[in-house]
Amino acid sequence: MIQTLQWTDAGVVFIDQTRLPTEEVYVTCRTYTEVADAIVTMIVRGAPAIGVAAAMGVALGTRDAKAATAAELLPQFEKICDALAATRPTAVNLFWAIRRMKDRFAALVATGKSVDQIRSTLIDESKQMHAEDVAACVAMGKNGAALLPKTGGVLTHCNAGALATCGYGTALGVIRAAYEAGARFNVYADETRPFLQGSRLTAWELMKDGIPTTVISDNMAGAMMQQGKIGAVVLGADRIAANGDVANKIGTYTVAILAKEHGIPFYVAAPWSTVDLATPDGGHIPIEQRSPREVTHLAGKQIAPDNAVVENPAFDVTPHRYITAIITERGVARPSFAESLARLAG
Amino acid sequence: MIQTLQWTDAGVVFIDQTRLPTEEVYVTCRTYTEVADAIVTMIVRGAPAIGVAAAMGVALGTRDAKAATAAELLPQFEKICDALAATRPTAVNLFWAIRRMKDRFAALVATGKSVDQIRSTLIDESKQMHAEDVAACVAMGKNGAALLPKTGGVLTHCNAGALATCGYGTALGVIRAAYEAGARFNVYADETRPFLQGSRLTAWELMKDGIPTTVISDNMAGAMMQQGKIGAVVLGADRIAANGDVANKIGTYTVAILAKEHGIPFYVAAPWSTVDLATPDGGHIPIEQRSPREVTHLAGKQIAPDNAVVENPAFDVTPHRYITAIITERGVARPSFAESLARLAG
């Protein structure tokens, strides 16, 4: 099993996703600022994974903060949470995870727990979130597997796999579960410029599992659909608004339009921690703009003219009307999503 | 002015498009086989440019063939034409250009011309085709300029510019003509994976002309349209069937669907030599599959796992129903294209 991230006494250990697929290297972040840097530089990426990474960063920073009392610890704890919250703006799991650590901290303080008890409980909490994330992926797989075709092809975009989570994956978890249930389709992996999560990460982890995968440039997805090679689309999410609008990796919106035009079902798989009922619709989701260099350079090689102007939004918003269903560990939401998501919220 | 290709006594000189935008290097192909290799390796690319390149290759090979009589020259001439015709299958301009050289050769033989006369006439013919190509681009620009918006943004895909022709460009010729007429829109250039003609070539030549250009990954085009940044799409063609279906660079079909979904006009600009009335529809256009390595590697850097399976169709077919108008040097064709193209054929 791929160990995307794990807690160790030495720090949080990540597989370095910037060096895959040619090098499988693990890095240990020994301070919370190193964890924050790992999120910013995308050593770890994927909404569920960065949520748990942030929680572990909070636990690590709190463990190492110099404080004799909870009162001394509090301002440092706040500073640690702020630093981790400032890493990336779009995936709501990050804020959900930090919120959960804050709530836990507040409850521990309110019940008069010692600094040592607070420290160890926050570590346990982050480990618990890791375990819950894997369990949520497995449940998503069970809930979604039957939606995929038995043969033919399934398109995915970016990486919503084991590498985007604490294991098994969201969209790729659904694909894995379908395979475990006997399906034998081919996966088409959009390479997903500019960061190439599809060609570098999705192809790598599916090939490790022996699931047949074909890498295509993003601009080939339409032609594959036109040729009848794609029977369904399944991909992840970075934030799902209350009305079902989905922010996900740039290009998701294009894939959704292509799926609609070809009459192909379009599925989103995400843990409940990605659902943000406080955000009414996609227009309210902040979209991260990343460095122009991701577009103008690749592996140090310049591929655009000097001083070229670029856009580099890391995400786009797919309006809910393009989405066939949203697969979560709590169940499968279908239109109208405002109602079905509210129902799953319980 | 950019010299994409030109005849010299030493051979056919090409700007090496595989080394742009970081290096502006010219290579001289001294034999017809070197010209054929330049087409295969995409030192020269773009349907109109490879047509004229092939004609110059035929002229070069015929000039240097050892033959005392036209009868001795004929089998060598056929061999030269066959080698150039085998370079790439999709762009019809290649076959059109070779056909024109063959017809000229046959007429010269039929009228009893000497080997020296045949040689010099074929050189003149290829130079004439070069001049005609530039003139066609300028005429396309005049015919199409008013179709583009005055402000806002215009999206293009791949490179249908000076570098794809003998100068001025087809789609970029229309953009240049609109600028010359006072329009001040921003050009959005899809980077166009896998060969990156948009980021490497389109951005380079438009920036040289001072036309504001923003490079985007192919999968950002949908988001740019969603945000209202794109007022029109204009791009080139490699072959236009009698019913108006258009084969063009992979990803064109996706852009066409995005344009339709957003109600944005979608224009194709191409010289008449790209129109192939002998091909009834897009289903009959052969689509070149290129090396998997273009997808799995970039500038020598591996970006997909070892042994990854890929698809790499160099072109796709956009059905005519997605096309607002086809801009040629003879005029602008609109639906129904079967009728409008037949009318322009005269």
XYZ file of C-alpha atoms in Angstrom:
692
model
C 0.000 0.000 0.000
C 1.187 3.504 -0.853
C 1.983 5.548 2.277
C 1.041 9.044 1.152
C 1.631 10.529 4.603
C 2.108 9.140 8.080
C 2.825 10.280 11.582
C 6.158 9.219 13.092
C 7.885 10.448 16.239
C 10.500 12.067 14.000
C 7.852 14.088 12.173
C 5.325 13.720 9.350
C 6.635 11.506 6.553
C 5.442 12.205 2.999
C 6.072 10.465 -0.284
C 7.507 13.343 -2.354
C 4.885 13.711 -5.109
C 6.986 16.227 -7.024
C 9.516 13.467 -7.800
C 7.132 10.734 -8.926
C 6.955 8.721 -11.127
C 10.668 8.389 -11.752
C 11.787 8.518 -8.090
C 9.993 7.120 -5.049
C 11.438 9.260 -2.260
C 10.096 9.909 1.237
C 10.715 13.142 3.124
C 10.301 13.779 6.835
C 8.930 17.173 7.887
C 10.273 17.721 11.396
C 8.477 21.027 12.128
C 5.064 22.451 11.364
C 6.615 25.000 9.034
C 8.163 22.166 7.048
C 4.703 20.583 6.828
C 3.279 23.908 5.618
C 6.032 24.128 2.985
C 5.293 20.570 1.857
C 1.665 21.592 1.249
C 2.639 24.800 -0.604
C 5.195 23.062 -2.834
C 2.840 20.145 -3.449
C 5.105 17.473 -2.009
C 1.692 16.487 -0.667
C -1.461 17.457 -2.584
C -5.047 16.298 -2.945
C -7.788 17.781 -0.785
C -8.207 14.890 1.694
C -4.439 14.388 2.059
C -3.692 18.049 2.733
C -6.452 18.119 5.343
C -4.826 15.315 7.327
C -1.352 16.727 6.632
C -2.449 20.034 8.169
C -3.890 18.243 11.206
C -0.608 16.392 11.672
C 1.238 19.686 11.222
C -0.879 21.200 13.998
C -0.160 18.187 16.215
C 3.557 18.373 15.469
C 3.803 22.111 16.104
C 1.836 21.814 19.338
C 4.002 18.932 20.527
C 7.169 21.004 20.049
C 5.886 24.412 21.255
C 7.563 25.577 24.460
C 4.782 26.046 27.021
C 4.239 25.056 30.628
C 0.530 25.834 30.718
C -2.400 25.686 28.346
C -2.563 29.482 28.547
C 1.029 29.725 27.307
C 0.309 27.158 24.618
C -2.770 28.882 23.174
C -1.135 31.758 21.230
C 1.431 29.385 19.769
C -1.309 26.941 18.824
C -3.172 29.764 17.058
C -0.021 30.744 15.182
C 0.554 27.155 14.059
C -3.050 26.863 12.837
C -2.802 30.178 10.990
C 0.403 29.143 9.206
C -1.120 25.888 8.028
C -4.391 27.557 6.980
C -2.446 30.013 4.806
C -0.914 27.333 2.600
C -3.644 26.832 -0.009
C -7.077 28.452 -0.333
C -9.364 26.196 -2.356
C -9.581 22.730 -0.776
C -11.981 23.057 2.141
C -10.620 19.912 3.823
C -7.666 21.983 4.993
C -9.919 24.364 6.934
C -12.176 21.536 8.080
C -9.178 19.682 9.533
C -7.770 22.744 11.278
C -11.243 23.574 12.637
C -11.498 20.067 14.046
C -8.091 20.392 15.745
C -9.118 23.791 17.160
C -12.368 22.389 18.526
C -10.500 19.502 20.106
C -7.943 21.901 21.604
C -10.698 24.116 23.040
C -12.477 21.133 24.586
C -9.241 19.909 26.181
C -8.546 23.336 27.628
C -12.132 23.661 28.866
C -11.850 20.382 30.707
C -8.591 21.446 32.367
C -6.288 18.996 30.613
C -2.529 19.384 31.053
C -0.211 20.531 28.284
C 1.114 16.993 27.922
C -2.412 15.608 27.699
C -3.304 18.226 25.083
C -0.206 17.351 23.061
C -0.773 13.619 23.051
C -4.498 13.946 22.393
C -3.924 16.172 19.350
C -1.462 13.634 17.960
C -4.042 10.898 18.456
C -6.708 13.071 16.855
C -4.618 13.561 13.703
C -3.912 9.833 13.515
C -7.621 9.196 13.929
C -8.368 11.530 11.020
C -5.861 9.547 8.920
C -7.683 6.303 9.720
C -11.094 7.871 9.097
C -9.941 9.150 5.707
C -8.925 5.676 4.548
C -12.214 4.262 5.833
C -14.164 7.001 4.021
C -12.390 6.142 0.755
C -13.221 2.473 1.115
C -16.860 3.354 1.839
C -16.952 5.666 -1.196
C -15.634 2.791 -3.264
C -18.417 0.513 -2.049
C -21.040 3.205 -2.689
C -19.802 4.089 -6.166
C -18.397 0.914 -7.720
C -21.648 -0.201 -9.339
C -22.005 3.147 -11.120
C -19.022 2.434 -13.365
C -19.286 0.310 -16.500
C -17.956 -3.269 -16.447
C -15.896 -2.859 -19.618
C -14.887 -0.105 -22.028
C -13.220 2.962 -20.615
C -13.467 5.294 -17.626
C -11.905 8.754 -17.757
C -10.363 10.464 -14.756
C -8.668 13.830 -14.395
C -5.845 14.859 -12.085
C -5.151 12.418 -9.240
C -7.924 11.573 -6.806
C -6.195 8.416 -5.711
C -4.253 6.935 -2.828
C -1.781 9.778 -3.334
C -4.513 12.408 -2.839
C -5.769 10.797 0.347
C -4.426 8.722 3.224
C -4.894 5.629 1.075
C -7.162 3.925 -1.520
C -8.374 7.168 -3.050
C -11.687 8.847 -3.773
C -12.300 8.606 -7.534
C -9.566 5.985 -7.846
C -11.058 4.281 -4.781
C -14.294 3.902 -6.725
C -12.275 2.542 -9.657
C -10.396 0.134 -7.350
C -13.650 -1.050 -5.776
C -15.165 -1.627 -9.222
C -12.108 -3.700 -10.158
C -12.365 -5.674 -6.913
C -15.998 -6.364 -7.867
C -14.891 -7.746 -11.217
C -15.116 -4.793 -13.608
C -12.452 -4.757 -16.339
C -12.547 -1.338 -17.980
C -9.537 0.655 -19.139
C -8.757 3.873 -17.270
C -7.974 6.943 -19.352
C -5.881 9.351 -17.290
C -5.784 12.974 -18.434
C -2.163 14.022 -17.930
C -3.492 17.196 -16.221
C -1.304 20.123 -17.069
C 0.428 22.019 -15.682
C 1.427 19.833 -12.727
C 0.858 16.511 -14.525
C -0.824 14.716 -11.638
C -2.511 12.396 -14.145
C 0.542 11.179 -16.035
C 2.879 11.303 -13.038
C 0.643 10.099 -10.193
C -2.593 8.461 -11.393
C -0.848 6.324 -14.004
C 1.833 5.388 -11.457
C -0.511 4.226 -8.729
C -2.972 2.434 -11.031
C -0.145 0.636 -12.850
C 1.184 -0.477 -9.442
C -2.235 -2.094 -8.876
C -2.305 -3.685 -12.328
C -5.276 -1.621 -13.507
C -4.860 -0.916 -17.254
C -4.299 2.792 -17.753
C -3.836 4.917 -20.849
C -2.303 8.365 -20.452
C -3.672 11.075 -22.729
C -3.018 14.775 -23.085
C -5.914 16.764 -21.661
C -6.913 17.895 -25.125
C -7.410 14.284 -26.280
C -10.358 13.593 -23.940
C -12.887 14.927 -26.445
C -11.542 12.730 -29.239
C -11.603 9.652 -26.975
C -15.270 10.329 -26.178
C -16.069 10.953 -29.845
C -14.560 7.548 -30.646
C -16.816 5.872 -28.048
C -13.944 4.880 -25.777
C -15.274 6.482 -22.575
C -18.310 5.079 -20.726
C -18.086 7.215 -17.581
C -16.069 9.983 -15.951
C -15.115 9.845 -12.271
C -12.930 12.400 -10.545
C -12.411 14.100 -7.184
C -13.240 17.459 -5.647
C -11.508 20.153 -3.636
C -14.708 21.766 -2.410
C -18.380 21.023 -2.969
C -20.798 23.902 -2.370
C -24.243 23.467 -0.833
C -25.907 23.520 -4.263
C -23.605 20.805 -5.638
C -21.224 23.056 -7.586
C -17.771 21.459 -7.507
C -14.359 23.103 -7.393
C -11.740 20.675 -8.632
C -8.478 20.650 -10.589
C -8.372 22.982 -13.561
C -9.845 21.231 -16.589
C -12.609 19.475 -14.678
C -15.161 21.935 -16.073
C -14.031 21.155 -19.627
C -14.325 17.405 -19.000
C -17.831 17.946 -17.595
C -18.940 19.793 -20.736
C -17.441 17.087 -22.939
C -19.261 14.408 -20.930
C -22.570 16.242 -21.274
C -22.097 16.685 -25.026
C -21.473 12.944 -25.426
C -24.182 11.788 -22.984
C -21.603 10.236 -20.641
C -22.273 10.144 -16.858
C -20.036 12.443 -14.838
C -19.334 11.366 -11.242
C -17.580 13.242 -8.457
C -16.179 11.234 -5.528
C -15.203 13.010 -2.306
C -15.313 12.513 1.443
C -17.915 14.423 3.401
C -15.143 16.731 4.666
C -15.008 18.181 1.122
C -18.662 19.240 1.289
C -18.915 22.847 2.432
C -22.545 23.628 3.208
C -21.510 27.097 4.377
C -20.627 27.980 0.787
C -23.904 28.425 -1.117
C -22.512 27.974 -4.644
C -19.339 27.730 -6.694
C -19.126 31.470 -7.221
C -18.128 31.792 -3.569
C -15.208 29.337 -3.719
C -11.791 31.053 -3.750
C -9.671 29.794 -6.646
C -5.908 29.579 -6.109
C -3.674 31.136 -8.745
C -0.293 29.428 -8.838
C 3.077 30.494 -10.200
C 3.301 31.256 -13.949
C 6.434 29.135 -13.949
C 4.343 25.944 -13.721
C 3.024 26.809 -17.205
C 6.137 28.338 -18.764
C 8.623 25.731 -17.557
C 8.604 21.984 -17.195
C 11.286 20.215 -15.207
C 13.475 23.304 -15.546
C 13.018 23.476 -19.332
C 11.531 26.687 -20.704
C 8.538 25.992 -22.987
C 7.189 29.522 -23.527
C 8.891 32.743 -24.616
C 10.714 34.939 -22.119
C 8.222 37.196 -20.329
C 5.203 35.306 -21.639
C 2.001 36.244 -19.824
C 0.119 33.239 -18.503
C -2.928 32.354 -16.473
C -2.540 29.549 -13.974
C -5.731 28.955 -11.995
C -5.207 25.690 -10.113
C -8.928 24.910 -10.043
C -12.161 25.599 -11.838
C -15.796 25.338 -10.821
C -18.156 22.857 -12.447
C -21.794 23.928 -12.060
C -23.972 21.220 -10.534
C -26.092 20.863 -13.667
C -23.216 18.954 -15.322
C -22.888 16.442 -12.478
C -24.670 13.083 -12.581
C -23.955 12.139 -8.967
C -21.659 12.911 -6.026
C -20.289 9.810 -4.323
C -19.482 10.195 -0.599
C -18.919 7.776 2.261
C -22.389 8.695 3.512
C -24.089 7.751 0.280
C -24.585 8.897 -3.307
C -26.119 12.346 -3.828
C -28.090 12.974 -7.002
C -29.869 16.115 -8.274
C -31.272 18.167 -6.813
C -28.016 18.361 -4.857
C -29.240 21.136 -2.562
C -31.716 18.585 -1.237
C -29.659 15.408 -1.452
C -26.603 16.961 0.207
C -28.750 18.466 2.956
C -30.282 15.033 3.514
C -26.860 13.354 3.755
C -25.765 16.081 6.188
C -28.366 14.579 8.504
C 9.175 39.042 -41.104
C 9.621 35.444 -39.956
C 11.158 33.256 -42.685
C 9.528 29.905 -41.998
C 11.013 28.324 -45.114
C 12.764 29.582 -48.217
C 14.449 28.309 -51.319
C 18.172 28.940 -51.655
C 20.674 27.460 -54.096
C 22.221 25.605 -51.160
C 18.904 23.948 -50.312
C 15.673 24.639 -48.478
C 16.248 26.738 -45.361
C 13.892 26.241 -42.400
C 13.629 27.942 -39.055
C 13.964 24.953 -36.693
C 10.578 24.935 -34.950
C 11.624 22.221 -32.509
C 14.059 24.695 -30.903
C 11.771 27.710 -30.561
C 11.100 29.755 -28.495
C 14.436 29.679 -26.683
C 16.656 29.363 -29.774
C 16.128 30.898 -33.217
C 18.147 28.558 -35.409
C 17.973 28.007 -39.182
C 18.775 24.692 -40.826
C 19.530 24.050 -44.504
C 18.187 20.833 -46.010
C 20.522 20.046 -48.918
C 18.691 16.978 -50.251
C 15.058 15.978 -50.679
C 15.479 13.285 -48.009
C 16.613 15.963 -45.565
C 13.474 17.948 -46.443
C 11.364 14.827 -45.838
C 13.060 14.313 -42.471
C 12.413 17.962 -41.559
C 8.689 17.368 -42.165
C 8.637 14.099 -40.184
C 10.499 15.563 -37.208
C 8.424 18.759 -37.313
C 11.336 21.117 -37.884
C 8.683 22.471 -40.245
C 4.994 21.901 -39.470
C 1.646 23.483 -40.254
C -0.403 22.282 -43.212
C 0.341 25.158 -45.646
C 4.048 25.204 -44.750
C 4.560 21.486 -45.226
C 2.804 21.702 -48.591
C 5.292 24.264 -49.885
C 8.167 22.460 -48.121
C 7.254 19.292 -50.006
C 7.094 21.200 -53.314
C 10.549 22.643 -52.658
C 11.754 19.154 -51.725
C 10.495 17.860 -55.049
C 12.233 20.737 -56.852
C 15.463 20.125 -54.935
C 15.465 16.371 -55.553
C 14.709 16.847 -59.250
C 17.473 19.443 -59.619
C 20.046 17.024 -58.204
C 18.824 13.779 -59.813
C 21.286 12.382 -62.354
C 19.464 12.203 -65.675
C 20.231 13.178 -69.249
C 16.679 12.855 -70.543
C 13.162 13.358 -69.224
C 12.629 9.615 -69.572
C 15.594 8.975 -67.245
C 14.347 11.643 -64.853
C 10.786 10.307 -64.525
C 11.363 7.280 -62.229
C 13.579 9.368 -59.951
C 10.978 12.139 -59.885
C 8.317 9.593 -58.883
C 10.565 8.249 -56.121
C 11.152 11.767 -54.781
C 7.414 12.511 -54.779
C 6.654 9.213 -53.030
C 9.206 9.891 -50.282
C 7.772 13.329 -49.563
C 4.172 12.067 -49.684
C 5.002 9.421 -47.060
C 6.051 11.954 -44.419
C 2.699 12.794 -42.816
C -0.829 11.587 -43.647
C -3.364 14.135 -42.431
C -2.650 17.566 -43.926
C -3.979 17.472 -47.467
C -1.819 20.411 -48.540
C 1.120 17.998 -48.736
C -0.651 15.872 -51.351
C -2.072 18.903 -53.091
C 1.425 20.385 -53.460
C 2.962 17.154 -54.733
C 0.051 16.708 -57.145
C 0.661 20.202 -58.505
C 4.363 19.459 -59.003
C 3.471 16.188 -60.754
C 1.016 17.927 -63.058
C 3.626 20.561 -63.900
C 6.229 17.873 -64.556
C 3.854 15.974 -66.842
C 3.016 19.117 -68.804
C 6.711 19.939 -69.249
C 7.448 16.421 -70.484
C 4.436 16.483 -72.803
C 5.683 19.688 -74.412
C 9.177 18.245 -74.928
C 11.037 20.434 -72.461
C 14.671 19.630 -71.694
C 15.813 18.238 -68.352
C 17.351 21.610 -67.497
C 14.118 23.399 -68.364
C 12.133 20.923 -66.261
C 14.477 21.456 -63.327
C 14.391 25.233 -63.401
C 10.633 25.351 -63.991
C 9.937 23.127 -60.988
C 12.099 25.381 -58.810
C 10.151 28.385 -60.070
C 6.872 26.567 -59.451
C 7.764 25.874 -55.807
C 8.796 29.511 -55.303
C 5.505 30.559 -56.891
C 3.607 28.375 -54.423
C 5.500 30.090 -51.609
C 4.416 33.508 -52.863
C 0.849 32.351 -53.422
C 0.679 31.003 -49.871
C 1.634 34.360 -48.375
C -0.871 36.110 -50.633
C -3.602 33.652 -49.604
C -2.897 34.338 -45.929
C -3.144 38.089 -46.465
C -6.428 37.603 -48.356
C -7.770 35.375 -45.541
C -6.878 38.109 -43.121
C -8.833 40.664 -45.106
C -11.809 38.310 -45.412
C -11.885 37.348 -41.751
C -10.695 40.367 -39.761
C -14.152 41.877 -39.260
C -15.454 38.620 -37.754
C -13.291 39.017 -34.656
C -14.312 41.205 -31.721
C -12.645 44.602 -31.273
C -11.785 44.026 -27.617
C -11.928 41.219 -25.073
C -10.244 37.950 -25.921
C -9.777 35.620 -28.888
C -8.744 32.009 -28.324
C -6.528 30.080 -30.710
C -5.202 26.529 -30.569
C -1.916 25.147 -31.854
C -0.063 27.433 -34.275
C -1.785 28.576 -37.450
C 0.571 31.490 -37.859
C 3.495 32.677 -39.918
C 5.326 29.587 -38.701
C 2.625 27.277 -40.110
C 2.661 28.972 -43.502
C 5.090 30.830 -45.737
C 4.286 34.005 -43.785
C 1.527 35.993 -42.040
C -0.480 32.911 -41.077
C -4.024 31.653 -41.492
C -5.788 32.020 -38.111
C -3.014 34.323 -36.884
C -3.231 36.130 -40.224
C -6.860 36.916 -39.430
C -5.760 38.081 -35.974
C -2.972 40.215 -37.507
C -5.379 41.749 -40.013
C -7.848 42.554 -37.231
C -5.041 44.274 -35.320
C -4.016 46.196 -38.438
C -7.649 47.328 -38.694
C -7.540 48.626 -35.127
C -8.872 45.758 -33.010
C -7.272 45.459 -29.558
C -8.273 42.111 -28.118
C -6.043 39.813 -26.090
C -5.078 36.496 -27.672
C -5.373 33.377 -25.501
C -3.010 30.725 -26.827
C -3.700 27.121 -25.796
C -0.268 25.653 -25.121
C -1.317 22.627 -27.233
C 0.126 19.479 -25.779
C 1.970 17.375 -26.565
C 4.121 19.385 -28.999
C 3.387 22.789 -27.409
C 2.949 24.702 -30.649
C 0.829 27.262 -28.797
C 3.218 28.158 -25.988
C 6.377 27.695 -28.044
C 5.339 29.105 -31.439
C 2.089 31.116 -31.326
C 3.135 33.099 -28.256
C 6.593 33.659 -29.758
C 5.404 35.034 -33.080
C 2.554 37.140 -31.669
C 4.811 38.642 -28.991
C 7.299 39.534 -31.757
C 4.456 41.508 -33.376
C 3.457 43.162 -30.104
C 0.041 41.477 -29.984
C -0.868 40.798 -26.329
C -0.923 37.064 -25.748
C -1.732 34.943 -22.717
C -0.566 31.346 -22.666
C -2.896 28.847 -21.011
C -2.827 25.097 -20.538
C -5.308 23.435 -22.872
C -7.507 22.482 -19.932
C -7.937 26.152 -18.931
C -9.856 27.143 -22.090
C -13.206 26.166 -20.568
C -12.607 28.230 -17.440
C -11.569 31.262 -19.543
C -14.835 30.982 -21.497
C -16.852 30.521 -18.302
C -15.306 33.746 -17.002
C -16.370 35.617 -20.155
C -12.821 36.233 -21.337
C -13.225 34.733 -24.823
C -15.298 36.439 -27.533
C -14.323 34.240 -30.468
C -12.211 31.231 -31.412
C -10.118 31.191 -34.576
C -7.785 28.371 -35.553
C -6.408 26.591 -38.607
C -7.062 23.302 -40.393
C -5.102 20.396 -41.798
C -7.882 19.142 -44.014
C -11.435 20.310 -44.669
C -13.842 17.715 -46.069
C -16.521 18.527 -48.634
C -19.211 18.712 -45.931
C -17.191 21.164 -43.822
C -15.820 18.682 -41.247
C -12.381 19.881 -40.183
C -9.323 17.854 -39.218
C -7.001 19.987 -37.140
C -4.577 19.669 -34.244
C -5.703 17.381 -31.420
C -7.866 19.366 -29.016
C -9.651 21.377 -31.680
C -12.779 19.248 -31.239
C -12.782 19.964 -27.508
C -12.432 23.706 -28.111
C -15.320 23.550 -30.590
C -17.600 21.893 -28.017
C -16.589 24.457 -25.387
C -17.343 27.293 -27.827
C -20.780 25.855 -28.624
C -21.594 25.420 -24.907
C -20.714 29.089 -24.267
C -22.308 30.492 -27.428
C -18.964 31.701 -28.771
C -18.361 31.804 -32.563
C -15.869 29.214 -33.800
C -13.912 30.142 -36.943
C -11.572 28.027 -39.049
C -9.084 29.820 -41.320
C -7.324 27.898 -44.085
C -6.148 28.340 -47.663
C -8.153 26.703 -50.397
C -5.407 24.073 -50.736
C -6.606 22.673 -47.387
C -10.101 22.049 -48.739
C -10.380 18.471 -49.981
C -13.630 18.107 -51.897
C -12.676 14.527 -52.770
C -13.111 13.601 -49.089
C -16.858 13.558 -48.359
C -16.656 13.918 -44.566
C -14.326 13.826 -41.591
C -14.717 10.083 -41.108
C -12.613 9.583 -44.234
C -9.647 11.695 -43.108
C -6.632 9.610 -42.001
C -5.446 10.665 -38.540
C -1.732 10.443 -37.824
C -0.667 8.669 -34.630
C 2.670 9.996 -33.424
C 5.261 8.565 -31.057
C 4.156 7.844 -27.452
C 7.342 9.586 -26.397
C 5.818 13.000 -27.229
C 3.356 12.359 -24.375
C 5.601 10.506 -21.923
C 8.638 12.777 -22.212
C 9.190 16.491 -22.481
C 12.562 17.872 -23.478
C 14.138 14.562 -22.497
C 12.450 14.534 -19.075
C 10.225 11.552 -18.311
C 6.766 12.635 -17.110
C 4.906 9.296 -17.083
C 5.785 5.923 -15.571
C 8.052 3.480 -17.387
C 6.028 1.488 -19.924
C 2.989 3.736 -19.616
C 0.466 3.137 -22.396
C -0.523 6.336 -24.200
C -2.621 7.511 -27.095
C -1.122 10.211 -29.295
C -3.404 11.131 -32.175
C -1.927 14.272 -33.731
C -5.307 15.487 -34.981
C -8.994 15.197 -34.349
C -12.060 15.854 -36.487
C -14.516 18.622 -35.668
C -17.927 17.970 -37.217
C -19.150 20.870 -39.333
C -22.131 21.545 -37.036
C -19.751 23.140 -34.504
C -18.238 25.535 -37.044
C -19.546 29.078 -37.453
C -17.593 29.879 -40.624
C -14.583 28.787 -42.665
C -12.385 31.677 -43.772
C -10.468 31.155 -47.042
C -8.709 33.439 -49.511
C -11.670 32.932 -51.835
C -14.205 34.121 -49.293
C -15.989 33.069 -46.109
C -17.990 29.839 -46.191
C -20.955 29.469 -43.833
C -23.397 26.597 -43.263
C -24.444 24.678 -45.140
C -20.780 24.096 -45.949
C -21.487 21.433 -48.569
C -23.111 24.230 -50.570
C -20.894 27.160 -49.636
C -17.650 25.230 -50.245
C -18.953 23.942 -53.581
C -19.809 27.521 -54.522
C -16.325 28.798 -53.592
C -14.814 25.907 -55.598
C -16.358 27.677 -58.597
